[in-house]
């Protein structure tokens, strides 16, 4: 099982980090060991600037390579939420040097996962989701603001990587990313439904 992640897929998030808005999807990966077990994340000792990034996550439902765009929707049937935890200080240093981001993005516990829901229950063009930190809403967006939409992301990723049933696709974070500190509580909502809670230690 692999976790594919999309970077800078919302215009206002690209801008808040002073990044260019991409002309094609930016892909990186996390290993399966990045998935947080349980609901407690301890801030790793190697970072002083750990950020949350709430994202809609697709679960791939069948194997495929070089999937045509018009068939892409056949390859996912469930959606959930994930937090792409990012050591922003390390990522910034990697970016300055043109180095890969894995140390900042793929460490143990850097991916949270909620339960998954049938995507047919939602209007794919406008799936609302939001994140509360200590009870205050810090991210609030919907899938209609994604630069590259679900079908295109599945099509695009599969040009490079064979997708397998159970693979996960983090589809990028909207604006509002920020730092967490010990004692914080993060609550992730799909629409009005609370799907996941993470405590920061
Ligand atoms: Mg992200």
Coordinates of C-alpha atoms and ligand atoms in Angstrom, one line a residue:
X1 CA 0.0 0.0 0.0
X2 CA 1.2 3.5 -0.8
X3 CA 0.1 7.0 -0.1
X4 CA 0.2 9.5 -2.9
X5 CA 0.0 13.1 -2.0
X6 CA -0.7 16.2 -4.0
X7 CA 1.0 19.5 -3.2
X8 CA -0.4 23.0 -3.8
X9 CA -3.8 22.0 -5.1
X10 CA -5.6 25.1 -3.8
X11 CA -4.7 28.5 -5.2
X12 CA -4.9 30.3 -1.8
X13 CA -2.8 27.7 -0.1
X14 CA -0.1 28.0 -2.7
X15 CA -0.1 31.7 -2.2
X16 CA 0.0 31.6 1.6
X17 CA 3.3 29.7 1.4
X18 CA 4.6 32.0 -1.4
X19 CA 4.6 29.2 -3.9
X20 CA 3.7 29.4 -7.6
X21 CA 0.4 28.0 -8.6
X22 CA 1.3 24.7 -10.4
X23 CA 0.5 24.0 -14.0
X24 CA 0.5 20.3 -13.4
X25 CA 0.0 18.3 -10.2
X26 CA 2.9 18.1 -7.7
X27 CA 3.2 14.5 -6.4
X28 CA 5.0 13.2 -3.4
X29 CA 4.6 10.0 -1.4
X30 CA 4.5 8.7 2.2
X31 CA 5.2 5.1 3.2
X32 CA 2.5 3.1 4.8
X33 CA 4.5 3.5 8.1
X34 CA 3.6 7.2 8.1
X35 CA 0.0 6.4 9.1
X36 CA -0.6 7.5 12.7
X37 CA -1.7 4.7 14.9
X38 CA -4.2 5.8 17.5
X39 CA -5.3 9.4 18.1
X40 CA -2.2 10.9 19.7
X41 CA 0.7 12.5 17.8
X42 CA 3.9 13.3 19.6
X43 CA 5.7 16.2 18.0
X44 CA 9.0 14.8 16.7
X45 CA 12.2 16.1 18.3
X46 CA 13.6 17.1 14.9
X47 CA 11.1 19.9 14.2
X48 CA 10.1 23.2 16.0
X49 CA 7.4 24.0 13.3
X50 CA 5.0 21.1 12.8
X51 CA 2.0 22.1 10.7
X52 CA -1.4 20.5 10.1
X53 CA -2.7 20.2 6.5
X54 CA -6.3 18.8 6.4
X55 CA -7.0 17.0 3.1
X56 CA -9.7 15.0 1.4
X57 CA -8.4 11.5 0.8
X58 CA -9.5 9.1 -1.9
X59 CA -9.2 5.4 -1.4
X60 CA -8.3 3.6 -4.6
X61 CA -10.6 0.6 -5.2
X62 CA -9.0 -1.3 -8.0
X63 CA -5.6 -1.8 -9.8
X64 CA -4.8 0.3 -12.8
X65 CA -2.0 1.9 -14.8
X66 CA -2.3 4.7 -17.3
X67 CA -6.0 5.1 -16.5
X68 CA -7.9 7.2 -19.1
X69 CA -9.4 10.4 -17.7
X70 CA -12.9 9.3 -18.6
X71 CA -12.5 6.0 -16.7
X72 CA -10.8 7.5 -13.6
X73 CA -14.0 7.7 -11.5
X74 CA -14.2 3.9 -11.7
X75 CA -11.1 3.6 -9.6
X76 CA -12.3 5.2 -6.3
X77 CA -15.5 4.8 -4.4
X78 CA -14.7 6.0 -0.9
X79 CA -13.6 9.3 0.6
X80 CA -12.2 10.3 4.0
X81 CA -10.1 12.9 5.7
X82 CA -6.4 12.9 6.4
X83 CA -3.9 15.3 8.0
X84 CA -0.7 15.7 6.1
X85 CA 1.5 16.6 9.0
X86 CA 4.5 18.6 7.8
X87 CA 7.7 19.7 9.5
X88 CA 7.6 23.1 7.8
X89 CA 11.1 24.1 9.0
X90 CA 12.7 21.0 7.5
X91 CA 10.6 21.3 4.3
X92 CA 11.7 25.0 3.9
X93 CA 15.4 23.9 4.2
X94 CA 14.9 21.1 1.7
X95 CA 13.2 23.4 -0.7
X96 CA 15.9 26.0 -0.5
X97 CA 18.5 23.4 -1.5
X98 CA 16.3 21.8 -4.1
X99 CA 16.2 18.5 -2.1
X100 CA 13.4 16.0 -1.7
X101 CA 10.9 16.6 1.1
X102 CA 10.5 13.2 2.6
X103 CA 12.1 14.0 6.0
X104 CA 9.5 16.8 6.4
X105 CA 6.5 14.9 5.1
X106 CA 6.9 11.1 5.4
X107 CA 8.0 10.5 8.9
X108 CA 6.3 8.1 11.3
X109 CA 2.8 9.5 12.2
X110 CA 2.8 12.1 9.5
X111 CA -0.5 10.9 8.0
X112 CA -3.7 10.6 9.9
X113 CA -6.7 8.9 8.5
X114 CA -10.4 9.1 9.4
X115 CA -12.9 6.4 8.5
X116 CA -14.1 6.4 4.9
X117 CA -17.5 7.1 3.4
X118 CA -19.1 6.2 0.0
X119 CA -18.3 9.1 -2.3
X120 CA -21.6 8.6 -4.0
X121 CA -23.2 10.2 -0.9
X122 CA -21.6 13.5 -1.9
X123 CA -21.5 15.9 -4.8
X124 CA -18.0 15.4 -5.9
X125 CA -17.8 18.9 -7.3
X126 CA -18.4 20.4 -3.9
X127 CA -17.5 18.3 -0.9
X128 CA -17.2 20.5 2.2
X129 CA -14.6 19.8 4.9
X130 CA -13.1 21.7 7.7
X131 CA -10.6 21.5 10.6
X132 CA -11.0 22.9 14.1
X133 CA -8.0 23.5 16.4
X134 CA -9.0 23.7 20.0
X135 CA -12.6 24.4 19.0
X136 CA -11.8 27.2 16.5
X137 CA -12.2 26.6 12.8
X138 CA -8.8 27.0 11.1
X139 CA -9.5 25.4 7.6
X140 CA -12.8 25.4 5.9
X141 CA -13.1 24.6 2.2
X142 CA -14.6 22.3 -0.4
X143 CA -13.5 20.1 -3.3
X144 CA -14.7 22.7 -5.9
X145 CA -11.7 24.8 -5.0
X146 CA -9.2 22.2 -6.0
X147 CA -7.0 23.2 -9.0
X148 CA -6.9 19.5 -10.2
X149 CA -10.0 17.5 -9.5
X150 CA -10.3 13.9 -8.3
X151 CA -10.6 12.2 -11.8
X152 CA -7.7 14.2 -13.2
X153 CA -5.5 13.4 -10.2
X154 CA -6.2 9.6 -10.5
X155 CA -5.6 9.8 -14.3
X156 CA -2.4 11.8 -13.8
X157 CA -0.8 9.8 -11.0
X158 CA -1.5 6.5 -12.8
X159 CA 0.6 7.7 -15.8
X160 CA 3.6 7.3 -13.5
X161 CA 2.6 4.9 -10.7
X162 CA 0.5 1.8 -10.9
X163 CA -2.5 2.3 -8.6
X164 CA -3.6 -0.6 -6.4
X165 CA -6.7 -1.3 -4.4
X166 CA -6.2 0.2 -0.9
X167 CA -3.7 2.9 -2.1
X168 CA -4.6 6.4 -0.7
X169 CA -4.5 9.7 -2.5
X170 CA -4.2 12.9 -0.3
X171 CA -5.6 15.5 -2.6
X172 CA -4.0 18.7 -1.2
X173 CA -4.8 21.2 1.5
X174 CA -6.7 24.4 1.4
X175 CA -5.6 27.7 2.9
X176 CA -5.3 28.0 6.7
X177 CA -2.4 25.7 7.5
X178 CA -0.6 26.4 10.7
X179 CA 1.5 25.2 13.6
X180 CA 0.5 22.8 16.3
X181 CA 1.8 22.6 19.8
X182 CA 1.6 20.2 22.7
X183 CA -1.9 20.1 24.1
X184 CA -3.7 21.0 20.9
X185 CA -6.8 19.1 19.8
X186 CA -7.5 18.8 16.1
X187 CA -11.0 17.8 14.9
X188 CA -11.7 17.0 11.2
X189 CA -15.2 17.4 9.7
X190 CA -16.6 16.1 6.4
X191 CA -19.6 18.3 5.9
X192 CA -21.1 18.5 9.4
X193 CA -19.8 15.1 10.5
X194 CA -16.9 14.8 12.9
X195 CA -14.8 12.1 11.3
X196 CA -11.5 12.3 13.2
X197 CA -9.8 13.7 16.3
X198 CA -6.1 14.0 16.9
X199 CA -4.4 15.0 20.2
X200 CA -1.0 16.6 20.0
X201 CA 1.6 15.7 22.7
Ligands
LIG1 MG1 -0.4 18.5 1.9

